[in-house]
Each structure stands twice: as structure tokens, then as C-alpha cells.
Coordinates of C-alpha atoms in Angstrom, one line a residue:
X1 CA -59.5 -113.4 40.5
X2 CA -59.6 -115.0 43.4
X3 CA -55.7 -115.7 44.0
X4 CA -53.2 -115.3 46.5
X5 CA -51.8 -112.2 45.3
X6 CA -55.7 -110.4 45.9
X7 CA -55.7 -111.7 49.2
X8 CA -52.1 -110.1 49.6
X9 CA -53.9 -106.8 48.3
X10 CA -57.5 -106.6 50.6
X11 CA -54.9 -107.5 53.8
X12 CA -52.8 -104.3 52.5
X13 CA -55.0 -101.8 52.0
X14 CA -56.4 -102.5 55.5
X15 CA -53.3 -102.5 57.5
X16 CA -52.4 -99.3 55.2
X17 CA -55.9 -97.4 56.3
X18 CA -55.3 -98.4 60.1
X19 CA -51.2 -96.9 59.5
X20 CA -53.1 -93.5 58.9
X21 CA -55.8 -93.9 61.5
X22 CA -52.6 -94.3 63.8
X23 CA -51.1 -91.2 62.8
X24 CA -53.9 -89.6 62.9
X25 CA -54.2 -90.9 67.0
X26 CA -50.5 -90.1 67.2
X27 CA -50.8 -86.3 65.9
X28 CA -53.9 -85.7 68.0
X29 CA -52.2 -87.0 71.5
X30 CA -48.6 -85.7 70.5
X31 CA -48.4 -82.9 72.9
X32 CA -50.7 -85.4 76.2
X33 CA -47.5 -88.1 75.5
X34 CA -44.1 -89.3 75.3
X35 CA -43.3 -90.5 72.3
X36 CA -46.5 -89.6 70.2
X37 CA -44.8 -87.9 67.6
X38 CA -42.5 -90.4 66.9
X39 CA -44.6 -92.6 66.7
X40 CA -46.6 -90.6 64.9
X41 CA -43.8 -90.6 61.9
X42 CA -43.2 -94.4 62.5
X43 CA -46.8 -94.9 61.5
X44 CA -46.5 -92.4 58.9
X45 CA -43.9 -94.3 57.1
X46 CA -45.4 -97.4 57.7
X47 CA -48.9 -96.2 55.4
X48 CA -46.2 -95.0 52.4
X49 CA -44.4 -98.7 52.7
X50 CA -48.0 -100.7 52.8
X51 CA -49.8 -98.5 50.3
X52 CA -46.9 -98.4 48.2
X53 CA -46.3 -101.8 48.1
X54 CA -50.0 -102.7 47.6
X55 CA -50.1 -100.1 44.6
X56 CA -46.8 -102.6 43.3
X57 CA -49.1 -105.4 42.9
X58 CA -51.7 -103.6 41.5
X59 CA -49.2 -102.1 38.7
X60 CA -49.5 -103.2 35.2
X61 CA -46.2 -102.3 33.6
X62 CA -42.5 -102.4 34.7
X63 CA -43.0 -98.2 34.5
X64 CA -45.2 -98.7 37.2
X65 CA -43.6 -101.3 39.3
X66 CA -40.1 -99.3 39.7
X67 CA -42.3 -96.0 40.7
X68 CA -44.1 -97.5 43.5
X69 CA -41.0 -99.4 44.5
X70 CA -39.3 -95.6 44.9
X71 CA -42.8 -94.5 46.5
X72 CA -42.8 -97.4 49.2
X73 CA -38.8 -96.7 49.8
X74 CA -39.8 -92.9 51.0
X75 CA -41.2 -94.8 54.1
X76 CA -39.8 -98.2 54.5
X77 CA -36.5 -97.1 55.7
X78 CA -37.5 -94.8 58.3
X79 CA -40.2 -97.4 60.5
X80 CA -37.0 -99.0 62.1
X81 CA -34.8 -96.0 63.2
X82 CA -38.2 -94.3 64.1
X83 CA -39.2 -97.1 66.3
X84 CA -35.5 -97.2 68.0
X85 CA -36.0 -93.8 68.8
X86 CA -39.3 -94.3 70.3
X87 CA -38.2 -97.0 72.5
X88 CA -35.2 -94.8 73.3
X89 CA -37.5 -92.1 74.4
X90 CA -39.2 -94.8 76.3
X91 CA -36.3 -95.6 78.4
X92 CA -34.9 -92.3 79.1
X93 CA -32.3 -91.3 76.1
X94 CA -34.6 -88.6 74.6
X95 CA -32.3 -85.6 76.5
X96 CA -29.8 -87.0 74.1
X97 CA -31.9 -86.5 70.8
X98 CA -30.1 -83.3 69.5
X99 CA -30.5 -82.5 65.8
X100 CA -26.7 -84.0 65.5
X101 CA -27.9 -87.0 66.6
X102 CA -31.0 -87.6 64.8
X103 CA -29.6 -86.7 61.9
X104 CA -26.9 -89.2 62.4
X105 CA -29.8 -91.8 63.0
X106 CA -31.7 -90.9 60.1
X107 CA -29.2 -90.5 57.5
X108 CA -28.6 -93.8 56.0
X109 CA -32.5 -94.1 55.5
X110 CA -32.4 -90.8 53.5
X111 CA -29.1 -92.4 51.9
X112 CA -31.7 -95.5 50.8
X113 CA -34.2 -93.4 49.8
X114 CA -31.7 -91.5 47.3
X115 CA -30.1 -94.9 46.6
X116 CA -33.7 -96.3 44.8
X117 CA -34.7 -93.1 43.2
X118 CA -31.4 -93.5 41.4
X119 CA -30.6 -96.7 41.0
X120 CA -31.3 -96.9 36.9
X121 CA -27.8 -95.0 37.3
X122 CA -25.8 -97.3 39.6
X123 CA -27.3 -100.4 40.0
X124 CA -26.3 -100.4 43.8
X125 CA -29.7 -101.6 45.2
X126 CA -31.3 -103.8 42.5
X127 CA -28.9 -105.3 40.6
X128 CA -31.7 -106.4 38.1
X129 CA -35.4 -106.3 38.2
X130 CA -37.2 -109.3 36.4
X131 CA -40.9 -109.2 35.6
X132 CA -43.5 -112.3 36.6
X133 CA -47.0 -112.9 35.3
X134 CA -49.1 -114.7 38.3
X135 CA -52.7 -115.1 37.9
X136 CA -53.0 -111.6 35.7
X137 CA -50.9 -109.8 38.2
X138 CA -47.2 -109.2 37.3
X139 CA -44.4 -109.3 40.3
X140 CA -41.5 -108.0 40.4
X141 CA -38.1 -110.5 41.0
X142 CA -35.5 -108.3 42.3
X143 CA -31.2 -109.0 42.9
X144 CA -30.1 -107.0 45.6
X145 CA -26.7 -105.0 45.2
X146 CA -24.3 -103.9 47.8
X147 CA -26.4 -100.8 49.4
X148 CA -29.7 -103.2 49.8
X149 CA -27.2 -105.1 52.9
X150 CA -26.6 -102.0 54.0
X151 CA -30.2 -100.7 54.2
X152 CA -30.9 -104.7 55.9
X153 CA -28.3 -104.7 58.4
X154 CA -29.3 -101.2 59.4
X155 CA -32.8 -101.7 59.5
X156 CA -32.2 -105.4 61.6
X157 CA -29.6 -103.4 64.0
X158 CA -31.7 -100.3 64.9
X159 CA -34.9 -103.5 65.2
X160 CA -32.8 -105.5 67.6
X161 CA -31.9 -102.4 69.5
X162 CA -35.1 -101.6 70.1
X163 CA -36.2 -104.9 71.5
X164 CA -33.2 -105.9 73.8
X165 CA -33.9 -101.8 75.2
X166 CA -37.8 -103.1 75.7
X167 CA -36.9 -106.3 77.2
X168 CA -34.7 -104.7 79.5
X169 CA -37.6 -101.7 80.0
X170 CA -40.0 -104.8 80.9
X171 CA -37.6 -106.4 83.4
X172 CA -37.3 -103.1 85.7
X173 CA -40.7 -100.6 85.4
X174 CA -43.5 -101.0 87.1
X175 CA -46.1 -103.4 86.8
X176 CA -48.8 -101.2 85.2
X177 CA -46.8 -100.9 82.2
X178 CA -46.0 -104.5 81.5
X179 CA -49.1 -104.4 78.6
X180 CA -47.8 -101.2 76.7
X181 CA -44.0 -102.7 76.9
X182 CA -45.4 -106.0 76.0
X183 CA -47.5 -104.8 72.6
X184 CA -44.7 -102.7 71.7
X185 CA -42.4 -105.7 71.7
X186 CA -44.7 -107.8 70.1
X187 CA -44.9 -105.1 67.4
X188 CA -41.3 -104.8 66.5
X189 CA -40.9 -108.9 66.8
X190 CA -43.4 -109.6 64.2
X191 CA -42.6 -107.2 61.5
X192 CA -38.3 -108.2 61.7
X193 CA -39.0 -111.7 62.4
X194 CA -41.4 -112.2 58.9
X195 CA -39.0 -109.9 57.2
X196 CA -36.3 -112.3 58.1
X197 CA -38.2 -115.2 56.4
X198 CA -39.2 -113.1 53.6
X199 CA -35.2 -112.3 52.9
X200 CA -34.6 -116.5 52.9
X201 CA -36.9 -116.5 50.1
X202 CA -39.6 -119.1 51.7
X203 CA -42.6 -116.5 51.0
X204 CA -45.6 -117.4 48.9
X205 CA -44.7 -116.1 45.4
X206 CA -41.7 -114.1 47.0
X207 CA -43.9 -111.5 47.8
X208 CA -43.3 -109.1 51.0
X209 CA -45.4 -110.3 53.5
X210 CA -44.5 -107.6 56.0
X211 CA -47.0 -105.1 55.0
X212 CA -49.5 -108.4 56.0
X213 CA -48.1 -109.1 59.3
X214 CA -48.6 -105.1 60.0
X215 CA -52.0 -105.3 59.8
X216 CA -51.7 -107.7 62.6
X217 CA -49.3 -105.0 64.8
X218 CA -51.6 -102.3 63.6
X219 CA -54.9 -103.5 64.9
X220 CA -53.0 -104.8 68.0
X221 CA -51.6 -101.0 68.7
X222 CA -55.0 -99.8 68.0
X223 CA -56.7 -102.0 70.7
X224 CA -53.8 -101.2 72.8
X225 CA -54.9 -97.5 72.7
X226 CA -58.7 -97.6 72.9
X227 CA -58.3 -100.4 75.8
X228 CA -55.5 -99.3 78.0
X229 CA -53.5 -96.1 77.1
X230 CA -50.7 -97.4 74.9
X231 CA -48.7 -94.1 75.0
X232 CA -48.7 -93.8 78.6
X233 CA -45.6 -94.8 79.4
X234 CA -42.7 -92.8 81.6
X235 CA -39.1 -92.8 80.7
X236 CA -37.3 -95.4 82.7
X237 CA -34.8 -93.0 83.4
X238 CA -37.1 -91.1 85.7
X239 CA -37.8 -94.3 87.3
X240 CA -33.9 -95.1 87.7
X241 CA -33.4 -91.8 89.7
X242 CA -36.9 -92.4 91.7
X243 CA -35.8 -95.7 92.6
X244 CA -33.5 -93.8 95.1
X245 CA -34.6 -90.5 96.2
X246 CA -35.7 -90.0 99.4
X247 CA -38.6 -87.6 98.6
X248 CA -41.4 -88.8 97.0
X249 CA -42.2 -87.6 93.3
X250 CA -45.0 -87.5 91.2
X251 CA -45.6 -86.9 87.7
X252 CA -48.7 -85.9 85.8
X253 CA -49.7 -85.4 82.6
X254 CA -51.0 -81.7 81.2
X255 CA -54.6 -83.0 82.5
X256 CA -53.7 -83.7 86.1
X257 CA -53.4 -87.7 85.9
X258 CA -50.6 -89.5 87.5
X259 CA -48.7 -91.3 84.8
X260 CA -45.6 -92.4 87.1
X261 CA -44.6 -92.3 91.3
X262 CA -41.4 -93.2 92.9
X263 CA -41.3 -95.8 95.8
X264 CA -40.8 -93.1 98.4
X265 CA -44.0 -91.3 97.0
X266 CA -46.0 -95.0 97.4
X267 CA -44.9 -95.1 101.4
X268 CA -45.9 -91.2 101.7
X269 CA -49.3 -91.9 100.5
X270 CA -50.7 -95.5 100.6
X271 CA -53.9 -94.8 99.1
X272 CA -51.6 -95.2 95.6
X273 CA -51.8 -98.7 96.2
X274 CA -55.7 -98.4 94.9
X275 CA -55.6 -95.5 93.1
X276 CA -52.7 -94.6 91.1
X277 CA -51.3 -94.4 87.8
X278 CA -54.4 -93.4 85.5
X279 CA -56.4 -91.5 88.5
X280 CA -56.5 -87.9 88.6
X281 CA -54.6 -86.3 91.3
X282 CA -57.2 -84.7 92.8
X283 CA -59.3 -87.5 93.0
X284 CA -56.3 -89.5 94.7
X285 CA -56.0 -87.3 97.6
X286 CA -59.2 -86.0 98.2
X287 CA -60.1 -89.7 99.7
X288 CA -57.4 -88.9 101.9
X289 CA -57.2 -85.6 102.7
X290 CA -59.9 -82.9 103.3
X291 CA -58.4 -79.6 103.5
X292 CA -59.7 -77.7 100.7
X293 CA -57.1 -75.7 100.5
X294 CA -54.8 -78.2 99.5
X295 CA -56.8 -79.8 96.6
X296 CA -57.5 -76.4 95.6
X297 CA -53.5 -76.1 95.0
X298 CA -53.2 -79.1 93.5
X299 CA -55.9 -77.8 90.4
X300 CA -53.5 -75.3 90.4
X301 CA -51.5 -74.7 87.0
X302 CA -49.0 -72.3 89.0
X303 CA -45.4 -72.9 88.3
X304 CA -43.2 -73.4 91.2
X305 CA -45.7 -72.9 93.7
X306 CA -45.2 -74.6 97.4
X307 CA -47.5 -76.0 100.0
X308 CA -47.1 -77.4 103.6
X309 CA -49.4 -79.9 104.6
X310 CA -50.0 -81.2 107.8
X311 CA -51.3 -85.1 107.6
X312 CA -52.9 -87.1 110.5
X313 CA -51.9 -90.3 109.9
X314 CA -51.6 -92.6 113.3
X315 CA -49.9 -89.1 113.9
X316 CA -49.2 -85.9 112.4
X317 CA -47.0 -86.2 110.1
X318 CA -45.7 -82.5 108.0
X319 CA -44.8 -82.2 104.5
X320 CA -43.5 -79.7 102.5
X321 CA -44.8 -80.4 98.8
X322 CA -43.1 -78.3 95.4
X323 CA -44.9 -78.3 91.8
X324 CA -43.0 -77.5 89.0
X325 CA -43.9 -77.6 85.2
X326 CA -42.5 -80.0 83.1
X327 CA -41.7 -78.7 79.3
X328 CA -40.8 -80.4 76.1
X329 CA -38.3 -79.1 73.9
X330 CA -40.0 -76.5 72.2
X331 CA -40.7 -75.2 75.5
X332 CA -44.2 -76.6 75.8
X333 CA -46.0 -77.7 79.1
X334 CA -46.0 -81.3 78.8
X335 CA -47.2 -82.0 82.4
X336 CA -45.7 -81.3 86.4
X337 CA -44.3 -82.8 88.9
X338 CA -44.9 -82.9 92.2
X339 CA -41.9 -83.5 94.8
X340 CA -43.0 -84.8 98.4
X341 CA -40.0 -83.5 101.0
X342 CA -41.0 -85.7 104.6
X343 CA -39.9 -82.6 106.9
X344 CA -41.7 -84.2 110.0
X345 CA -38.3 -84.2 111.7
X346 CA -37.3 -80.7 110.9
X347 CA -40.8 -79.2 112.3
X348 CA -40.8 -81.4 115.2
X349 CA -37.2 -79.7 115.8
X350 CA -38.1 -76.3 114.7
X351 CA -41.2 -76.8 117.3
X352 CA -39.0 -78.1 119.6
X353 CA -36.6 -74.7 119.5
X354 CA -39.4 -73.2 119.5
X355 CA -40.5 -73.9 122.6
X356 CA -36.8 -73.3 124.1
X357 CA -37.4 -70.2 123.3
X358 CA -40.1 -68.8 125.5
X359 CA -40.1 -72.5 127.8
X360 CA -37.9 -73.3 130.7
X361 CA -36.1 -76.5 130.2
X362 CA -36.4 -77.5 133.6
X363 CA -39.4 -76.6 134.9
X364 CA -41.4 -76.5 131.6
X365 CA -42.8 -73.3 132.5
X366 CA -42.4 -69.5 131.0
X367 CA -38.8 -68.3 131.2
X368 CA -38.1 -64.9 132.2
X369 CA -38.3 -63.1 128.9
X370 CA -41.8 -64.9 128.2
X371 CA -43.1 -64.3 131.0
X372 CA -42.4 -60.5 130.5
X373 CA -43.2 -60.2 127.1
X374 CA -46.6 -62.1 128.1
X375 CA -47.5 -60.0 131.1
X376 CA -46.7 -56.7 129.0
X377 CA -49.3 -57.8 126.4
X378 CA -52.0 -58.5 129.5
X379 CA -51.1 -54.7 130.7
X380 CA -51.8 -53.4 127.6
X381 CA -54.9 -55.1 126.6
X382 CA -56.1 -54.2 130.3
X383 CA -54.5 -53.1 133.5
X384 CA -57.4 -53.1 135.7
X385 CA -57.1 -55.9 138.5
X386 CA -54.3 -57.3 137.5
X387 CA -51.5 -58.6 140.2
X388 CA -47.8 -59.8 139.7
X389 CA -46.5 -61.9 141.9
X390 CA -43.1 -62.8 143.0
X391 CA -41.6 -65.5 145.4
X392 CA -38.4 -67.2 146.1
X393 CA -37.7 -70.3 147.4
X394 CA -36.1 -69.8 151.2
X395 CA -32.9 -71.5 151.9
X396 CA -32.5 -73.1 148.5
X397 CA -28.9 -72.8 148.2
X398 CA -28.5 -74.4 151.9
X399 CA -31.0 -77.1 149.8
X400 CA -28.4 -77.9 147.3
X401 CA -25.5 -78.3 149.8
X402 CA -27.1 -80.0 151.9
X403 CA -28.7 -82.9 149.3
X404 CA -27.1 -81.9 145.6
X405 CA -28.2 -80.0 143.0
X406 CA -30.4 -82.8 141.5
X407 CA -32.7 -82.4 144.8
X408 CA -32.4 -78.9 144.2
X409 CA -33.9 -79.4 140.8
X410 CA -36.7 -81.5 142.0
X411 CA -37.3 -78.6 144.4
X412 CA -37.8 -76.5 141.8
X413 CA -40.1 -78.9 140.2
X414 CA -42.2 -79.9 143.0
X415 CA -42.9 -76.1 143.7
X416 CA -43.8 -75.0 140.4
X417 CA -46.3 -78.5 140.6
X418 CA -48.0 -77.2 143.5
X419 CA -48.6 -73.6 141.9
X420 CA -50.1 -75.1 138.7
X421 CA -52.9 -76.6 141.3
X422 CA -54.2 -72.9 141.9
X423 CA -53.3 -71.2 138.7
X424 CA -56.4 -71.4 136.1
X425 CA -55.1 -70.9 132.3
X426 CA -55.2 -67.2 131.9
X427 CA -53.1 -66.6 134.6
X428 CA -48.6 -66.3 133.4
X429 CA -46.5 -68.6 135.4
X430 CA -42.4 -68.1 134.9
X431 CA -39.5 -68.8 136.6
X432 CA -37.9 -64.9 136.7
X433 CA -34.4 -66.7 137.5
X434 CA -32.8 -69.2 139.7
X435 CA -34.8 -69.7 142.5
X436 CA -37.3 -67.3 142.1
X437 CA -40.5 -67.5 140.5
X438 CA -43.0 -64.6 138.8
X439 CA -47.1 -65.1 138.2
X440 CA -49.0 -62.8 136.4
X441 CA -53.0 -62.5 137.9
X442 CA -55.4 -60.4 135.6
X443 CA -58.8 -60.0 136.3
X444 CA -57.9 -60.6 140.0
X445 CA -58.1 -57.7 143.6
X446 CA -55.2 -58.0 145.5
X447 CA -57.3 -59.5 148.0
X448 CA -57.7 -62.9 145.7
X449 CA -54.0 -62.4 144.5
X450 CA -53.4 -62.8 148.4
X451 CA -55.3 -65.4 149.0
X452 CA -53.9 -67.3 145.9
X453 CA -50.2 -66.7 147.5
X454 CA -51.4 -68.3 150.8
X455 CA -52.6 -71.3 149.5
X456 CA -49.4 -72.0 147.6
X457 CA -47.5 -70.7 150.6
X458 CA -49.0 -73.1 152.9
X459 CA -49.1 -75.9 150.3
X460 CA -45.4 -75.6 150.1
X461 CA -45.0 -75.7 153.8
X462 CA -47.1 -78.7 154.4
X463 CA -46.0 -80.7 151.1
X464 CA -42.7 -82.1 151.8
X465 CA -41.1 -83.4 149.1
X466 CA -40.0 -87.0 148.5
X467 CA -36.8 -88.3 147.6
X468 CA -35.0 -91.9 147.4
X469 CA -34.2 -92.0 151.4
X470 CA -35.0 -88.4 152.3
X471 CA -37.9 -85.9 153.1
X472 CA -37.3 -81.9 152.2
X473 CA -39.3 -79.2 153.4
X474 CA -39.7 -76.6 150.7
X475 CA -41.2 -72.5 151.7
X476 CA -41.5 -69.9 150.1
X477 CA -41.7 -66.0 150.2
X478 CA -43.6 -63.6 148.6
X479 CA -44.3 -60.5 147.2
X480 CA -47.0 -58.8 145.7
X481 CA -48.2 -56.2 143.5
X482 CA -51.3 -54.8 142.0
X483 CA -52.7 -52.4 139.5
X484 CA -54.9 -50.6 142.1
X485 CA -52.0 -49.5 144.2
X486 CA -49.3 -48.8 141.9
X487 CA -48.3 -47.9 138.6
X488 CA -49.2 -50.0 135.2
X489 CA -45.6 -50.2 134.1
X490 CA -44.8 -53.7 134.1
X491 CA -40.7 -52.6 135.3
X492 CA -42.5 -50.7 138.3
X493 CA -44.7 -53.7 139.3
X494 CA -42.1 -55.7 139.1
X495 CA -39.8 -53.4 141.4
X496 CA -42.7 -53.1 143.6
X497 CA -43.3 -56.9 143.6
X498 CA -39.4 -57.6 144.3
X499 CA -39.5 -55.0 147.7
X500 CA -42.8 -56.7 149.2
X501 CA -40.7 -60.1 148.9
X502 CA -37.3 -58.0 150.1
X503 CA -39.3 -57.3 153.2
X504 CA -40.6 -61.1 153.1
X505 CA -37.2 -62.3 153.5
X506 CA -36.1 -59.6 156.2
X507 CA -38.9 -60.1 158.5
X508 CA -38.0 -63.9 158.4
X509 CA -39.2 -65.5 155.2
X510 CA -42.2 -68.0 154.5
X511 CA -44.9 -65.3 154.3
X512 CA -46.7 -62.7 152.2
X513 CA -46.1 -59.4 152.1
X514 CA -48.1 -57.0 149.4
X515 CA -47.3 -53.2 148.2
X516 CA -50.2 -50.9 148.9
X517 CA -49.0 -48.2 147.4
X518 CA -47.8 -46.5 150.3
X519 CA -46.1 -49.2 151.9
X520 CA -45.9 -52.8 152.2
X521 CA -48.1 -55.0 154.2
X522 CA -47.8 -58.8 155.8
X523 CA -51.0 -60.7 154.9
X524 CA -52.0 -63.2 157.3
X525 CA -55.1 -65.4 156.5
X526 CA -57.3 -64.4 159.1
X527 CA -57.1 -61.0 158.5
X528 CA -58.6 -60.6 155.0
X529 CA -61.5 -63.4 153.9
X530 CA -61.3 -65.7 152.0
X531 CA -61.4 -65.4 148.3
X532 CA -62.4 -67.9 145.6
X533 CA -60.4 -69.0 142.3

């Protein structure tokens, strides 16, 4: 018994066993991957081909023969469309697959099919079958009719398909795929190329040796699986559209493992360049990135959900980060994706308005409105000791004819300059309009609040400011206010405030004069002692 036709058989049945330990791999990962089920049916159809044929050379009688030549034909068809549609899944086309479409793609096969299970009536597929003793096993000689070319140029065009679609798949995806791309080419090469030699009749015995060579592709998809993932591949239409979007995308799985990334995403987060396709999400950024928070929403399974991160990089850089479920077509969760939007730009902007707001452009200090809406918060929290203080620069429009308005302006800065140097961080500091300036002092007598308005008053008088070929003397007058002498309305402080500087200006500017309630009195150094700030 030991022939060439038993060899045929043992080699069969073995490559027929690992067709149904595929499908059984396919079925059990069908919802985790792309492609799965398809490929589940491809290795399906692939067990009824080998076992069938393997059960042909075991047959005794012609009976036998033509059955499990109909039984093999409920399979053999099908493994080329299948595979096209796998690969065409592969590289994007699967939003095509309506039920149209696949039926259109699947109908000649079941055309076959019904072709051999008839064929005693119309000879269309076997002209003739002839019967062959060799070494105790009898083979089966057929003559092909005119359906068989159909079924061969069918099964050869949907083949060829499939492998220019994965040679082209190879040329332009990522380099982490190359080995699934490559054993799925190698796959669909073998089985077409053998079946070429077996149709020019240069086989041992003219016997199929496809079903042999398939044990070959069978245990090479098999170590493909257990070693490195086969089915994880991504459509290469995703890829086409990452290729130029400015955000950066991600896509995982159902378990939280990047399967694919966009270029944009790689720049966004360089530690992808060591840990990325295969590596839980998690797991990625939490190398990276320690707000808990954020990881926490990245386990998250929430549709649609939104986070904005903030990322210290060489600087802080913002992001605004949108997960969304991704769903088969039987509305299934087949994994998320994560889209990366850089709004760095935008916050630094909306930051920057921001600060317009309640900042003067000029003197990068309060504006009026701040400055109010501050002080009022200061009044209500605590009114005790606290003073308002309100001076304008003398003579500044005589400033601005005289030397322009861009002296002017440095006026203004060089005055609000010296204030800062006696102002601690609690204390408001706003320019009320123009030329004038307001300072809010809690926690202060009016004693200190004087003695605070001296020391600018007198720094302003002996600081002259600098300029490209001239020397400006800057004063001021005051006014001041305080909680112990009048009322805690901020309007009537401020009314207060603005009549001590009236009388400031009227008794001949560059000094102090404070409200004590009853009337308004010129401080002068020596008269009240020194306070500390």
C-alpha cells in the first residue's frame, strides 16, 4: 500500500483537519477582527474541497467517485470569491458589500455547484468521466465541458484580483503589517499557481494536488495566527484618508489595543514609535501621561464622550480628544476610535481674549471693569480696612504734545512700573481710564494706604523717565478713601476717592489728599509715621 496515491491521502486529511481548526479560530475571533468571518467561510469551503476530494481517492466504485466529486464542488467554488472578498475587506471595499453585490460575487459558484449535481443531465462540466485502477485505488479521468472554463476563469480572475489588491496593500500600509500581507499572498500564490500546473496535465497520476499544497498554506496561516496576529490588519482605506488628516486618529479593537494610527497621531504622541500597534491604549499613554483622570477615560466604553488634555511636552501643548464606537453591520461594537484635534492654537487665543477681557493692553494691568468687579468681591468678602485709591497723572496731555503720544504711552508704563514696586499680590491695581489710575488696599488703615501713596508719589517725582534724547518728569495726584470713614459701597468710595484727588488737583497737584469722612485732608509725610508694607 505504500504508493503515491496514500501519500496523496495522509497529506489530505491533515490539511483537511487544520481547514476546520481554522474555522474554528475564524468563528471564535469573528466579532475581535476584520475579515474573520470571511475567512472563516474560505476555510470552511476549503475542509469540504480537501475532505471531499480525499474521500474521491478512497472511493471504490464510480457511484462513489461522482458523489464525492458533487460533495467537494459544495466548497471548491466558493475559496476564490471568498478570499477576493477578504482581501477586498482588507483594503477598504467592505462598505460596498451589499447583499446585491455578494450575491453577484457568489453566484456563478452556486451556478457550479448546481452545474455538477446535474451534470448526468447535461454534460456541461464533465463531458465524460473514465475510471483508472492505480495500485488498488481507482481515479477518476475527467473531460471538461464548456461550464468547467467558466468555473476556471472565474476562479483564476477573482485569484488574481486578490493578489494584485495585496500587492498593492503591501506597497502602501504600514510596516507592521508586511507579515500578515505577505502570508496571505503567499497563500493565494500557491494554491492558483499548482492548480495552474495541475490544469496542463503534468501532475503525478493527474491527481489534484491542490488539496496538498493547502496543507502547506494551512499550517503557514496557522503559525501566522499563533505567532503574530494574522487577522489584525486595518482596511487600507482608513489608512488612505489618515494619510491626510490633520488630526491624529486612533483605532482600537473591542479590547482596547491599537490595531492602526494615522501619521498625524505618530507626531502627536511619539511614544508610538515604541509602543504601538499591539499595545493596549492604556498602557501606551500611561508612560506618558499621569493624570488619572485621563486613563480613567480612556477604559471608558462611553460612546461619544470628550476629553481635553493638557500635555507638557517642551511646552504645554492642549488637546481636545473624541471617542466614538465603531459598529459592524449588524450594528455590533467592533472597536473605537479615538480622534486627536491639536487645539493648542485655539486655547492659546481663547487665553489670549481672555485676558483682553479683564487686562489692559497697554499697561498689562486691570482694566476698569476688572478692577471693579475685583474690588466689589474684596468688599463683600470683608470691608474692614480696606482703602481705594485713586490718582491721575498731572499734566499728561501737555506730555503728549509736547513729546507724542508714544512718550505718553511710556509714561503710562513707567508709572504703573513704579506702583507694582509697593503693591504686594493681594492688593487690585487698574487703570480706571486714560490717565488715571485706581488701587484697591484691603487689610490696610488709611494711615498705611497713605503712606503707600507717598512712596509712589515721591517715586514718581524723583524717577524721571528715559527716552531716546529726552528726560520726562512724571507726578501724580491722589486721592483716597477708606472703609473706616465712609460708606462700604464700592460707587461711594469711589466718589469719595475721585473728590480727595479733585481737591489734589485744585490745591496744585502732586500730593495726597484723603476723605475722613467729614472732609478731606492733605497728607504730608511728617505728619503721620511711617507705616510698613
Amino acid at each position: 500500500m505504500d504508493s503515491i496515491v496514500l501519500h496523496f491521502i495522509v497529506i489530505m486529511s491533515v490539511s483537511g483537519i487544520l481547514s476546520v481548526i481554522l474555522s474554528i479560530i475564524a468563528h471564535a475571533n469573528r466579532h475581535r477582527y476584520i475579515g474573520c468571518q470571511l475567512f472563516m467561510y474560505m476555510s470552511g469551503a476549503t475542509a469540504i474541497y480537501i475532505f471531499g476530494h480525499t474521500f474521491e481517492l478512497l472511493a471504490r466504485t464510480p457511484e462513489e467517485i461522482k458523489f464525492w466529486v458533487c460533495f467537494q464542488y459544495i466548497g471548491l467554488p466558493f475559496i476564490a470569491p471568498f478570499s477576493l472578498m477578504i482581501v477586498l475587506q482588507f483594503t477598504g471595499f467592505h462598505q460596498y458589500f451589499t447583499k446585491r453585490r455578494v450575491f453577484l460575487i457568489l453566484l456563478i459558484p452556486f451556478l457550479t455547484t448546481i452545474m455538477v449535481f446535474t451534470n448526468f443531465f447535461h454534460s456541461l462540466f464533465y463531458r465524460s468521466i473514465t475510471m483508472n485502477s492505480v495500485d488498488g485505488f481507482l481515479l477518476a479521468d475527467f473531460t471538461i465541458g464548456y461550464w468547467y472554463i467558466i468555473h476556471i476563469v472565474y476562479t483564476f480572475g477573482c485569484s488574481m484580483l486578490a493578489i494584485f489588491m495585496l500587492l498593492w496593500f503591501l506597497r502602501v500600509t504600514k510596516k507592521e503589517y508586511f507579515k500578515q500581507i505577505l502570508i496571505l499572498l503567499v497563500g493565494m500564490l500557491l494554491p492558483i499557481t499548482t492548480s495552474f500546473i495541475y490544469l496542463l496535465g503534468v501532475t503525478p497520476l493527474h491527481i489534484d494536488p491542490v488539496p496538498v499544497v493547502m496543507f502547506l498554506t494551512n499550517a503557514l496561516y496557522l503559525w501566522a495566527i499563533m505567532s503574530f496576529q494574522l487577522f489584525q490588519l486595518s482596511p487600507i482605506a482608513m489608512e488612505r484618508v489618515f494619510e491626510h488628516m490633520p488630526e491624529g486618529v486612533l483605532i482600537l479593537d473591542r479590547y482596547r489595543t491599537l490595531i492602526d494610527y494615522n501619521p498625524a497621531a505618530a507626531s502627536i504622541i511619539p511614544a508610538l514609535a515604541k509602543k504601538g500597534i499591539g499595545y493596549k491604549i492604556d498602557d501606551i499613554f500611561s508612560g506618558v501621561i499621569k493624570e488619572t483622570a485621563f486613563i480613567q477615560w480612556l477604559r471608558s466604553p462611553q460612546d461619544h464622550s470628550q476629553y481635553d488634555l493638557m500635555w507638557e511636552k517642551e511646552q504645554p501643548f492642549y488637546y481636545h480628544l473624541t471617542a466614538s464606537s465603531l459598529f459592524n453591520r449588524r450594528g455590533e461594537v467592533e472597536g473605537r476610535q479615538i480622534v486627536i484635534s491639536d487645539v493648542t492654537e485655539q486655547r492659546l487665543l481663547q487665553e489670549e481674549l481672555e485676558r483682553r477681557a479683564y487686562i489692559d493692553g497697554l499697561t498689562n494691568i486691570f482694566n476698569r471693569s476688572s478692577f471693579i468687579e475685583r474690588t466689589q468681591l474684596i468688599l463683600e468678602e470683608d470691608a474692614r480696612d480696606t482703602a481705594i485709591l485713586l490718582f491721575d497723572i498731572d499734566f499728561f496731555k501737555q506730555i503728549n504734545d509736547t513729546y507724542g503720544h508714544h512718550i505718553g504711552d511710556e509714561a503710562l508704563r513707567h508709572v504703573v512700573s513704579i506702583c507694582q514696586q509697593h503693591l504686594k499680590m493681594d492688593d487690585v491695581f487698574g487703570r480706571y481710564g486714560g490717565e488715571e489710575f485706581a488701587i484697591c488696599l484691603p487689610h490696610h488703615s488709611l494711615k498705611e494706604a497713605c503712606h503707600i501713596a507717598e512712596k509712589m508719589r515721591h517715586s514718581f517725582e524723583t524717577s524721571f523717565l528715559q527716552t531716546v534724547g529726552k528726560t520726562v518728569q512724571v507726578t501724580a495726584s491722589f486721592g483716597i478713601a477708606h472703609t473706616a470713614y465712609d460708606s462700604h459701597i464700592l460707587e461711594k468710595l469711589l466718589f469719595e476717592a475721585d473728590q480727595a484727588l479733585y481737591m489734589s488737583k485744585r490745591k496744585g497737584r502732586n500730593r495726597i489728599y484723603a476723605s475722613t469722612g467729614a472732609g478731606y485732608m492733605l497728607y504730608q509725610e511728617h505728619d503721620l509715621p511711617p507705616a510698613s508694607h
